[in-house]
Coordinates of C-alpha atoms in Angstrom, one line a residue:
Chain A
M8 CA -200.3 -69.0 -238.8
I9 CA -201.2 -65.6 -239.5
E10 CA -198.9 -63.5 -241.8
R11 CA -198.0 -60.6 -239.5
S12 CA -198.0 -57.1 -240.8
K13 CA -194.3 -55.8 -241.8
A14 CA -195.6 -52.4 -240.8
L15 CA -193.2 -51.5 -237.7
A16 CA -192.7 -48.2 -235.8
I17 CA -189.3 -47.5 -234.0
I18 CA -189.6 -45.5 -230.8
A19 CA -186.6 -43.4 -230.9
G20 CA -184.3 -42.4 -228.3
A21 CA -181.1 -40.8 -228.3
G22 CA -177.9 -42.2 -230.1
A23 CA -177.0 -43.4 -233.6
L24 CA -178.8 -47.0 -232.9
P25 CA -182.4 -45.8 -233.7
I26 CA -181.5 -45.0 -237.5
E27 CA -179.2 -48.0 -237.8
V28 CA -181.9 -50.1 -236.4
A29 CA -184.6 -48.3 -238.7
Q30 CA -182.0 -48.8 -241.9
S31 CA -181.9 -52.5 -240.9
A32 CA -185.2 -53.3 -240.3
Q33 CA -186.0 -51.6 -243.8
R34 CA -183.3 -54.0 -245.3
E35 CA -185.0 -56.9 -243.7
G36 CA -188.5 -55.9 -245.5
W37 CA -190.0 -53.9 -242.8
D38 CA -192.2 -50.8 -243.5
V39 CA -191.0 -48.5 -240.8
F40 CA -192.3 -45.6 -239.2
I41 CA -190.7 -43.4 -236.6
V42 CA -191.8 -42.0 -233.4
A43 CA -189.0 -39.4 -232.2
L44 CA -189.1 -38.8 -228.4
R45 CA -188.6 -34.9 -228.4
G46 CA -185.6 -34.3 -226.2
S47 CA -183.8 -37.6 -227.2
A48 CA -184.1 -38.1 -231.0
R49 CA -184.7 -35.5 -233.7
L50 CA -186.8 -36.0 -236.8
G51 CA -183.9 -34.6 -238.9
D52 CA -182.0 -37.9 -237.8
F53 CA -184.4 -40.0 -240.2
P54 CA -184.2 -39.1 -243.5
G55 CA -186.3 -41.0 -246.1
F56 CA -188.5 -42.5 -243.3
P57 CA -192.1 -41.4 -242.5
S58 CA -192.2 -40.0 -238.9
T59 CA -193.7 -37.8 -236.2
E60 CA -192.2 -36.3 -232.9
L61 CA -194.0 -36.7 -229.8
R62 CA -193.1 -36.0 -225.9
I63 CA -192.4 -39.0 -223.6
G64 CA -195.9 -38.1 -221.7
Q65 CA -197.9 -38.5 -224.9
L66 CA -198.8 -42.1 -224.8
G67 CA -202.4 -41.3 -225.9
G68 CA -201.1 -39.5 -228.9
M69 CA -198.8 -42.4 -229.9
L70 CA -201.7 -44.8 -229.7
D71 CA -203.6 -42.7 -231.8
V72 CA -201.0 -42.1 -234.4
L73 CA -200.2 -46.1 -234.7
Q74 CA -203.7 -46.8 -234.8
R75 CA -204.4 -44.4 -237.8
R76 CA -201.7 -46.0 -239.6
G77 CA -202.4 -49.7 -238.8
I78 CA -199.4 -50.3 -237.2
S79 CA -199.1 -53.3 -234.1
N80 CA -195.4 -53.7 -234.2
V81 CA -193.4 -51.5 -232.0
A82 CA -189.8 -51.6 -231.1
M83 CA -187.9 -49.1 -228.6
V84 CA -184.7 -48.4 -229.2
G85 CA -181.9 -45.7 -228.3
S86 CA -180.9 -44.4 -225.1
L87 CA -183.3 -42.7 -222.3
T88 CA -182.2 -41.2 -219.2
R89 CA -184.6 -42.5 -216.4
P90 CA -187.0 -39.4 -216.7
A91 CA -188.3 -37.7 -213.6
L92 CA -191.9 -38.1 -213.0
S93 CA -192.4 -34.3 -213.6
D94 CA -190.7 -34.6 -217.1
L95 CA -193.7 -36.8 -218.1
R96 CA -196.2 -34.1 -218.6
P97 CA -199.2 -36.7 -219.0
D98 CA -201.6 -36.5 -222.0
A99 CA -205.4 -38.0 -221.3
G100 CA -204.2 -41.0 -222.5
M101 CA -201.2 -41.8 -220.3
L102 CA -203.5 -40.1 -217.2
R103 CA -205.4 -43.1 -217.8
R104 CA -202.7 -45.7 -217.0
L105 CA -200.6 -43.3 -214.5
P106 CA -201.0 -45.7 -211.4
R107 CA -199.2 -48.5 -213.2
I108 CA -196.9 -46.0 -214.6
V109 CA -195.9 -44.7 -211.1
Q110 CA -195.3 -48.2 -209.9
A111 CA -192.9 -48.7 -212.8
F112 CA -190.5 -46.1 -211.0
R113 CA -190.0 -48.3 -207.9
G114 CA -187.3 -50.7 -208.6
G115 CA -184.2 -51.0 -211.3
D116 CA -184.6 -50.1 -215.0
D117 CA -185.5 -53.5 -216.2
H118 CA -188.6 -53.4 -214.2
L119 CA -189.3 -49.9 -215.3
L120 CA -189.0 -50.8 -218.9
R121 CA -191.0 -54.2 -218.6
R122 CA -193.7 -52.0 -217.0
V123 CA -193.6 -49.8 -219.9
I124 CA -193.7 -52.8 -222.5
G125 CA -196.9 -54.4 -220.1
I126 CA -198.7 -50.9 -220.8
L127 CA -197.9 -50.8 -224.5
E128 CA -199.2 -54.4 -225.1
D129 CA -202.3 -53.7 -222.9
C130 CA -202.9 -51.4 -225.6
G131 CA -202.6 -54.0 -228.1
L132 CA -199.1 -53.4 -229.2
H133 CA -196.8 -56.2 -230.1
I134 CA -193.3 -55.3 -228.9
V135 CA -190.6 -56.7 -231.5
D136 CA -187.4 -58.1 -230.3
I137 CA -184.4 -55.9 -231.6
R138 CA -182.6 -58.9 -232.4
Q139 CA -185.2 -60.0 -235.1
I140 CA -185.2 -56.6 -237.2
A141 CA -181.5 -55.9 -236.8
S142 CA -179.5 -59.3 -236.2
G143 CA -176.8 -57.9 -238.6
L144 CA -176.0 -55.2 -235.8
L145 CA -175.2 -58.0 -233.0
I146 CA -171.5 -58.8 -232.0
P147 CA -171.0 -62.6 -233.4
S148 CA -168.7 -65.2 -232.3
G149 CA -165.0 -64.4 -232.3
T150 CA -162.7 -61.6 -232.9
I151 CA -163.7 -58.9 -235.3
T152 CA -160.5 -56.9 -235.1
T153 CA -156.9 -57.2 -236.2
R154 CA -155.7 -57.9 -232.6
K155 CA -156.7 -61.0 -230.8
P156 CA -157.0 -61.3 -227.1
D157 CA -154.4 -63.5 -225.6
R158 CA -155.3 -66.4 -223.1
L159 CA -155.3 -64.5 -219.9
Q160 CA -157.7 -61.9 -221.4
L161 CA -159.9 -64.5 -222.4
S162 CA -159.6 -65.9 -218.9
D163 CA -160.6 -62.3 -217.7
G164 CA -163.4 -62.2 -220.1
A165 CA -164.9 -65.4 -219.1
L166 CA -164.7 -64.1 -215.2
G167 CA -166.2 -60.7 -216.3
L168 CA -169.1 -62.7 -217.9
T169 CA -169.8 -64.9 -214.9
L170 CA -169.7 -61.8 -212.8
L171 CA -172.2 -60.2 -215.1
D172 CA -174.5 -62.8 -214.8
T173 CA -174.4 -63.2 -211.0
L174 CA -175.1 -59.9 -211.0
G175 CA -178.2 -59.6 -213.4
Q176 CA -180.6 -60.8 -210.6
Y177 CA -180.1 -57.5 -209.0
D178 CA -181.2 -55.4 -212.0
V179 CA -177.7 -53.8 -212.4
G180 CA -174.7 -54.1 -214.1
Q181 CA -174.0 -55.0 -217.7
A182 CA -170.4 -53.9 -217.7
A183 CA -167.1 -54.5 -215.6
V184 CA -163.4 -53.9 -216.0
V185 CA -161.5 -56.8 -215.4
I186 CA -157.6 -56.6 -215.1
G187 CA -155.1 -59.7 -214.8
G188 CA -158.0 -61.5 -212.6
R189 CA -159.2 -58.6 -210.6
V190 CA -162.5 -56.9 -210.5
V191 CA -161.6 -53.4 -210.5
A192 CA -164.6 -51.9 -211.5
I193 CA -168.4 -52.5 -211.9
E194 CA -171.0 -50.7 -213.8
G195 CA -174.1 -49.2 -212.0
A196 CA -176.5 -46.1 -212.8
E197 CA -173.3 -44.1 -214.5
G198 CA -173.5 -46.3 -217.6
T199 CA -170.5 -47.9 -219.3
D200 CA -169.0 -44.2 -220.3
G201 CA -169.0 -43.5 -216.6
L202 CA -167.4 -46.6 -215.8
L203 CA -164.8 -46.4 -218.1
E204 CA -163.9 -42.6 -217.2
R205 CA -163.3 -44.1 -213.7
V206 CA -161.1 -46.8 -214.8
A207 CA -159.0 -44.0 -216.2
G208 CA -159.1 -41.8 -213.2
M209 CA -157.8 -45.0 -211.2
R210 CA -154.8 -45.3 -213.4
A211 CA -154.1 -41.7 -213.0
N212 CA -154.5 -41.7 -209.3
G213 CA -152.5 -44.9 -208.7
R214 CA -155.7 -47.1 -207.7
I215 CA -154.4 -49.2 -210.6
R216 CA -151.1 -49.6 -211.0
D217 CA -151.5 -52.5 -213.8
R218 CA -149.6 -51.2 -216.8
K219 CA -151.6 -49.4 -219.6
G220 CA -152.8 -51.9 -222.3
T221 CA -154.0 -54.4 -219.8
G222 CA -157.4 -55.5 -218.6
I223 CA -160.7 -55.7 -220.6
L224 CA -164.0 -54.1 -220.6
V225 CA -166.9 -56.9 -220.5
K226 CA -170.3 -56.5 -221.4
A227 CA -173.3 -58.6 -221.6
A228 CA -176.9 -58.4 -221.1
K229 CA -178.4 -59.2 -217.7
P230 CA -179.3 -63.0 -217.7
D231 CA -183.2 -62.4 -217.8
Q232 CA -183.2 -59.2 -219.7
D233 CA -186.0 -58.8 -221.8
M234 CA -184.6 -58.8 -225.1
R235 CA -187.1 -56.6 -226.7
I236 CA -185.7 -53.8 -225.1
D237 CA -182.5 -52.1 -226.5
L238 CA -179.4 -54.4 -225.7
P239 CA -176.3 -53.3 -224.3
T240 CA -174.3 -51.4 -227.3
V241 CA -170.6 -50.6 -227.8
G242 CA -170.0 -47.4 -230.1
P243 CA -167.1 -45.2 -231.1
V244 CA -167.5 -43.5 -227.8
T245 CA -167.2 -46.6 -225.9
I246 CA -163.7 -47.5 -227.7
D247 CA -162.6 -44.0 -226.8
G248 CA -163.3 -44.4 -223.5
C249 CA -161.6 -47.9 -223.4
V250 CA -158.4 -46.2 -224.9
R251 CA -158.4 -43.5 -222.0
A252 CA -158.9 -46.2 -219.4
G253 CA -155.5 -48.2 -220.9
L254 CA -157.5 -51.1 -221.7
A255 CA -156.4 -54.2 -223.9
G256 CA -159.8 -54.8 -225.4
I257 CA -163.5 -55.9 -225.3
V258 CA -165.1 -58.7 -224.4
M259 CA -168.6 -58.8 -225.5
R260 CA -171.3 -62.0 -224.8
E261 CA -172.0 -62.9 -228.5
D262 CA -175.2 -62.2 -230.0
E263 CA -176.2 -60.0 -227.0
V264 CA -174.5 -56.8 -227.7
I265 CA -175.1 -54.2 -230.6
I266 CA -172.1 -52.6 -232.3
T267 CA -173.3 -48.9 -233.6
E268 CA -171.5 -47.4 -236.3
R269 CA -169.4 -50.9 -236.8
E270 CA -167.0 -49.5 -239.5
R271 CA -166.0 -46.8 -237.3
V272 CA -166.0 -49.0 -234.2
I273 CA -163.5 -51.3 -235.8
A274 CA -161.5 -49.1 -237.5
S275 CA -161.0 -46.9 -234.3
A276 CA -160.2 -50.2 -232.3
N277 CA -157.8 -51.2 -234.8
A278 CA -156.0 -47.8 -234.8
N279 CA -155.4 -48.0 -231.0
G280 CA -154.8 -51.6 -230.9
L281 CA -157.9 -52.9 -229.1
F282 CA -159.3 -56.0 -229.7
L283 CA -163.1 -56.9 -230.0
I284 CA -164.5 -60.3 -229.3
G285 CA -167.9 -62.1 -229.0
M286 CA -167.7 -65.2 -226.8
D287 CA -170.0 -67.6 -224.8
G288 CA -168.8 -66.7 -221.4
N289 CA -170.4 -70.3 -220.2
A290 CA -168.9 -72.6 -222.5
R291 CA -165.0 -71.4 -221.7
R292 CA -165.3 -71.6 -217.9
Chain B
M12 CA -153.7 -75.0 -173.4
I13 CA -150.6 -72.8 -173.4
E14 CA -151.0 -69.4 -172.3
R15 CA -150.2 -67.1 -175.2
S16 CA -147.6 -64.1 -174.9
K17 CA -149.7 -61.2 -174.6
A18 CA -147.0 -59.3 -176.4
L19 CA -148.6 -58.1 -179.8
A20 CA -146.9 -55.9 -182.9
I21 CA -149.5 -54.1 -184.7
I22 CA -148.2 -53.4 -188.3
A23 CA -149.8 -50.0 -188.9
G24 CA -150.9 -48.3 -192.1
A25 CA -152.7 -45.2 -192.8
G26 CA -155.5 -43.7 -191.1
A27 CA -156.7 -43.4 -187.7
L28 CA -157.5 -47.3 -187.2
P29 CA -154.0 -48.1 -185.9
I30 CA -153.9 -46.1 -183.2
E31 CA -157.3 -46.8 -181.8
V32 CA -156.7 -50.7 -182.1
A33 CA -153.6 -50.1 -180.4
Q34 CA -155.5 -48.4 -177.5
S35 CA -158.2 -50.9 -177.6
A36 CA -155.6 -53.8 -177.4
Q37 CA -153.8 -52.2 -174.6
R38 CA -157.1 -51.7 -172.4
E39 CA -157.6 -55.4 -173.2
G40 CA -154.4 -56.3 -171.7
W41 CA -152.0 -56.8 -174.7
D42 CA -148.5 -55.4 -174.3
V43 CA -148.2 -53.5 -178.0
F44 CA -145.4 -52.7 -180.1
I45 CA -145.9 -50.7 -183.2
V46 CA -144.2 -51.2 -186.7
A47 CA -145.1 -48.4 -188.6
L48 CA -145.2 -48.6 -192.5
R49 CA -143.4 -45.7 -193.9
G50 CA -145.2 -43.5 -196.1
S51 CA -148.7 -44.8 -194.6
A52 CA -148.1 -44.2 -190.7
R53 CA -145.8 -42.0 -189.0
L54 CA -144.2 -42.8 -185.5
G55 CA -145.5 -39.6 -184.1
D56 CA -149.4 -40.9 -184.4
F57 CA -148.5 -43.6 -181.7
P58 CA -147.4 -41.6 -178.4
G59 CA -146.6 -43.7 -175.3
F60 CA -146.2 -46.8 -177.4
P61 CA -142.8 -48.8 -178.2
S62 CA -142.5 -48.1 -182.1
T63 CA -140.2 -48.8 -185.1
E64 CA -140.5 -47.4 -188.8
L65 CA -139.9 -49.4 -191.5
R66 CA -140.3 -49.5 -195.1
I67 CA -143.0 -52.1 -196.7
G68 CA -139.9 -54.0 -198.6
Q69 CA -138.1 -54.3 -194.9
L70 CA -139.5 -58.1 -194.1
G71 CA -136.2 -59.1 -193.3
G72 CA -135.6 -56.2 -191.0
M73 CA -139.3 -56.7 -189.2
L74 CA -138.6 -60.0 -188.4
D75 CA -135.4 -59.3 -186.7
V76 CA -136.8 -57.0 -184.6
L77 CA -139.7 -58.7 -183.6
Q78 CA -137.5 -61.8 -183.0
R79 CA -135.3 -59.4 -180.6
R80 CA -138.3 -58.3 -178.8
G81 CA -139.8 -62.2 -178.7
I82 CA -143.1 -60.8 -180.3
S83 CA -144.7 -63.5 -182.2
N84 CA -148.4 -62.2 -182.4
V85 CA -148.9 -59.9 -185.3
A86 CA -152.1 -57.5 -186.5
M87 CA -152.2 -55.9 -189.7
V88 CA -154.1 -52.4 -189.2
G89 CA -154.8 -49.4 -191.3
S90 CA -154.9 -48.7 -195.3
L91 CA -152.3 -49.6 -197.8
T92 CA -153.0 -48.7 -201.3
R93 CA -151.8 -51.7 -203.3
P94 CA -148.2 -51.2 -204.1
A95 CA -146.4 -51.4 -207.0
L96 CA -143.8 -54.1 -207.1
S97 CA -141.3 -51.4 -207.9
D98 CA -141.9 -49.6 -204.7
L99 CA -141.0 -52.9 -202.4
R100 CA -137.5 -52.1 -202.6
P101 CA -137.0 -55.6 -201.2
D102 CA -134.3 -56.3 -198.1
A103 CA -132.5 -59.4 -198.2
G104 CA -135.3 -61.4 -196.1
M105 CA -137.9 -60.6 -198.6
L106 CA -135.7 -61.1 -201.5
R107 CA -135.6 -65.0 -200.3
R108 CA -139.4 -64.8 -200.4
L109 CA -139.7 -62.9 -203.3
P110 CA -141.5 -65.4 -205.8
R111 CA -144.0 -65.9 -203.2
I112 CA -144.8 -62.3 -202.8
V113 CA -144.6 -61.9 -206.8
Q114 CA -147.4 -64.5 -206.9
A115 CA -149.7 -62.5 -204.7
F116 CA -149.8 -59.7 -207.0
R117 CA -152.1 -61.6 -209.3
G118 CA -155.3 -61.8 -208.4
G119 CA -157.7 -59.3 -205.8
D120 CA -156.8 -57.9 -202.7
D121 CA -157.9 -60.7 -200.5
H122 CA -155.6 -62.9 -202.4
L123 CA -152.7 -60.5 -202.0
L124 CA -153.4 -60.1 -198.3
R125 CA -153.6 -63.8 -197.9
R126 CA -150.5 -64.8 -199.4
V127 CA -148.6 -62.1 -197.3
I128 CA -150.6 -63.7 -194.3
G129 CA -149.0 -66.9 -195.4
I130 CA -145.6 -65.5 -195.9
L131 CA -145.6 -64.2 -192.3
E132 CA -147.0 -67.3 -190.8
D133 CA -144.1 -69.2 -192.5
C134 CA -141.7 -67.1 -190.7
G135 CA -143.3 -68.3 -187.5
L136 CA -146.0 -65.2 -186.7
H137 CA -149.2 -65.8 -185.5
I138 CA -151.9 -63.4 -187.1
V139 CA -154.4 -62.1 -184.6
D140 CA -158.1 -61.5 -185.7
I141 CA -158.7 -57.7 -185.2
R142 CA -161.9 -58.5 -183.5
Q143 CA -160.3 -60.5 -180.9
I144 CA -158.0 -57.4 -179.6
A145 CA -160.4 -54.5 -180.9
S146 CA -164.1 -55.9 -180.3
G147 CA -164.9 -52.6 -178.7
L148 CA -164.7 -50.9 -182.3
L149 CA -167.2 -53.2 -184.3
I150 CA -170.8 -51.9 -185.1
P151 CA -172.9 -53.7 -182.7
S152 CA -176.7 -55.1 -183.7
G153 CA -179.4 -52.3 -183.8
T154 CA -179.4 -48.5 -184.5
I155 CA -176.4 -46.4 -182.8
T156 CA -177.9 -42.8 -184.1
T157 CA -180.6 -40.8 -182.9
R158 CA -182.5 -41.3 -186.3
K159 CA -183.8 -44.9 -187.1
P160 CA -184.2 -46.3 -190.4
D161 CA -187.7 -46.9 -192.1
R162 CA -189.0 -50.0 -193.3
L163 CA -188.1 -49.2 -196.9
Q164 CA -184.6 -48.4 -196.2
L165 CA -184.3 -51.7 -194.0
S166 CA -185.3 -53.7 -197.2
D167 CA -182.9 -51.6 -199.1
G168 CA -180.3 -52.5 -196.5
A169 CA -181.2 -56.0 -196.8
L170 CA -181.1 -56.2 -200.8
G171 CA -177.7 -54.6 -200.5
L172 CA -175.9 -56.9 -197.9
T173 CA -177.6 -60.1 -200.0
L174 CA -175.8 -58.3 -203.2
L175 CA -172.4 -57.9 -201.2
D176 CA -172.6 -61.7 -200.3
T177 CA -172.9 -62.7 -203.9
L178 CA -170.2 -60.3 -204.9
G179 CA -167.6 -61.6 -202.3
Q180 CA -166.7 -64.8 -204.3
Y181 CA -165.5 -62.0 -207.0
D182 CA -163.1 -60.5 -204.5
V183 CA -164.6 -57.1 -205.1
G184 CA -167.2 -55.1 -203.3
Q185 CA -167.5 -54.4 -199.7
A186 CA -170.1 -51.5 -199.9
A187 CA -172.9 -50.3 -202.4
V188 CA -175.6 -47.8 -202.5
V189 CA -179.2 -48.8 -203.0
I190 CA -181.7 -46.5 -203.3
G191 CA -185.6 -47.6 -203.2
G192 CA -184.9 -51.1 -204.1
R193 CA -182.3 -50.1 -207.1
V194 CA -178.6 -50.7 -206.8
V195 CA -177.2 -47.9 -208.2
A196 CA -173.6 -47.9 -207.5
I197 CA -171.4 -51.0 -206.4
E198 CA -167.8 -50.5 -205.2
G199 CA -164.8 -51.6 -206.7
A200 CA -161.0 -50.7 -206.9
E201 CA -162.0 -46.9 -206.1
G202 CA -162.9 -47.6 -202.5
T203 CA -166.0 -46.2 -200.6
D204 CA -165.2 -42.9 -200.5
G205 CA -164.8 -43.1 -204.5
L206 CA -168.0 -44.8 -204.4
L207 CA -170.0 -41.9 -202.4
E208 CA -168.3 -39.1 -204.6
R209 CA -169.9 -41.0 -207.8
V210 CA -173.3 -41.1 -206.1
A211 CA -172.8 -37.3 -205.4
G212 CA -171.9 -36.9 -209.3
M213 CA -174.9 -38.8 -210.2
R214 CA -177.4 -36.7 -208.0
A215 CA -175.8 -33.6 -209.7
N216 CA -176.1 -34.9 -213.2
G217 CA -179.2 -36.5 -213.0
R218 CA -178.7 -40.0 -213.6
I219 CA -180.0 -40.3 -209.8
R220 CA -183.3 -38.3 -209.9
D221 CA -184.8 -39.6 -206.4
R222 CA -184.8 -36.7 -203.9
K223 CA -182.1 -36.1 -201.6
G224 CA -182.2 -37.8 -198.3
T225 CA -183.2 -41.1 -200.0
G226 CA -180.8 -44.2 -200.3
I227 CA -178.5 -46.0 -198.4
L228 CA -174.7 -47.1 -198.3
V229 CA -174.4 -50.6 -197.4
K230 CA -170.9 -52.1 -196.0
A231 CA -170.0 -55.7 -195.1
A232 CA -167.0 -57.8 -195.2
K233 CA -166.5 -60.3 -197.9
P234 CA -168.2 -63.6 -196.9
D235 CA -164.9 -65.5 -197.1
Q236 CA -162.7 -62.5 -196.0
D237 CA -159.9 -63.4 -193.6
M238 CA -160.9 -61.5 -190.7
R239 CA -157.4 -61.3 -189.3
I240 CA -157.0 -58.7 -192.2
D241 CA -158.5 -55.5 -191.3
L242 CA -162.1 -55.0 -191.8
P243 CA -164.2 -52.6 -193.5
T244 CA -164.4 -49.5 -191.9
V245 CA -166.9 -46.6 -191.2
G246 CA -165.4 -43.0 -190.2
P247 CA -166.0 -39.4 -190.3
V248 CA -164.8 -39.2 -194.3
T249 CA -167.6 -42.1 -194.7
I250 CA -170.0 -39.4 -192.9
D251 CA -169.2 -36.6 -195.2
G252 CA -169.3 -38.7 -198.1
C253 CA -172.4 -39.8 -197.3
V254 CA -173.9 -36.3 -196.6
R255 CA -172.8 -35.2 -200.2
A256 CA -174.1 -38.0 -201.4
G257 CA -177.7 -37.2 -200.4
L258 CA -178.1 -40.6 -198.4
A259 CA -180.0 -41.3 -195.5
G260 CA -178.0 -43.6 -193.6
I261 CA -175.4 -46.5 -193.4
V262 CA -176.4 -50.2 -193.0
M263 CA -173.6 -52.5 -191.7
R264 CA -173.4 -55.9 -191.3
E265 CA -173.1 -55.9 -187.3
D266 CA -169.7 -57.3 -186.3
E267 CA -168.0 -56.8 -189.4
V268 CA -167.9 -53.4 -189.6
I269 CA -165.4 -51.2 -187.7
I270 CA -166.4 -47.6 -186.7
T271 CA -163.3 -45.2 -186.4
E272 CA -163.7 -42.3 -184.1
R273 CA -166.9 -43.3 -183.2
E274 CA -167.9 -40.6 -181.0
R275 CA -167.2 -37.9 -183.8
V276 CA -169.1 -40.6 -186.5
I277 CA -172.1 -40.6 -184.5
A278 CA -172.0 -36.8 -183.8
S279 CA -171.7 -36.1 -187.3
A280 CA -174.2 -38.6 -188.1
N281 CA -177.2 -37.1 -185.8
A282 CA -176.3 -33.3 -187.0
N283 CA -176.9 -34.4 -190.6
G284 CA -179.8 -36.6 -189.5
L285 CA -178.2 -39.8 -190.9
F286 CA -179.1 -43.2 -189.4
L287 CA -176.3 -45.9 -188.5
I288 CA -177.5 -49.5 -188.0
G289 CA -175.8 -53.1 -187.5
M290 CA -178.0 -55.5 -188.9
D291 CA -177.5 -59.1 -190.1
G292 CA -179.0 -59.1 -193.3
N293 CA -179.7 -62.8 -193.7
A294 CA -182.0 -62.8 -191.1
R295 CA -184.2 -60.2 -192.2
R296 CA -184.5 -61.7 -195.8

């Protein structure tokens, strides 16, 4: 086998994840270059890394930069709200590929990202699995907090993970909230923060009457998710949302969910009496 | 076969549905008596019908009233928010059955209602399928508005109905919103009005960028739903919610969804350019 080049470009969206992945990749021996997507990431967030800033429409420009630097490995990290076509302002390199890009806007998010990956691969790039370059950021098997889940919470977790498996085929739902055997909320386009806000609202208006400190958030990748795309994440904002939603903890499918700002997340969970656990839902059914 | 008594008690919760079902049942020859659940229904809403008002905890009292009147057929109609145990204030007849009632509070809504039905049946009552007494309120097959769905909307409808079938086993989700092949929101404990409000919010904050007048609401009964319990409904508030959410129409599984205040619903849908259609999702896949 040919030894792959260790040159890696991280196409960085918003959030704390891109810098964490960049640092993790660097620790694992990668030679990291940052492409910060304007409006989502800022160059200032990546001190010490060579970098450039591009609009999302500058596919052509990006290919030029990567070619000049001899980079063929690319990882896409961080959040991107689904862009409007009108926001893309395509450059010449992108215009040539526009028909496929327009097609990418039909269907769910996975669909969109898969086509973007296809376009990048057509351009000769190799899309790297984030787990390959940042395995230390994934939730391991077992509890990582002081508090441990009880049997009912583990059973809610197994139910939720099975539900997410079922939903995956519809390209929706990487999270749900389960309280005492009852699925009370499923994530759609609103995202996990919106999901948790809704649960907090339902506690407040009496739609959910179970006492505070019951129920769990479940997070997993979609069953057929392309793991080269950024994985589901849990961060400090997720913990805050769980606290406001009156939940007892988070059940994540092991090795499928990334914890951002891990020390802060664990400290905040411990301070609020939440548990965080990685589990293999299938094995526990 | 023994001719069943035509005496029928309608246990009435909130909304316009109980009086509509009562009138429909009367037209079909039933001798209707109303049990208005205090806090949800009011006696004044049922002019011309013999009636009584009871707290939800007065199971014993209700059994006495029905026995005195020789009524064994019972229908449960209208919405009830999931009551807190502390709201029940059980009477003696209910206290005897309390262990089963407490058990009913574990699990989802179907579970709860099925156990309530079980308790009423143990007490010698026959629970009537609402479709038997109010078939004229159900959505028929086909479009009932001026506007008709296009092919994409029919395809979104089929996708949504299949999704709801899949979700039914989890005792959640009688509604979802699909826009151009993408499931953007699934109903949980918040109910359909909350679901539509969320979609309106996601249009406003840019999470959903498809232009207004795209996307559909899908409604269906759960696949294993006990049809003796009140069915999913669409009413004037649902139409208002769809308008605010910028949707093009509603796809309902035929014969499974009740339209309340039908004339007003159709007039409002027509005035806002929405379509309403009953379809058999399975046949159209």
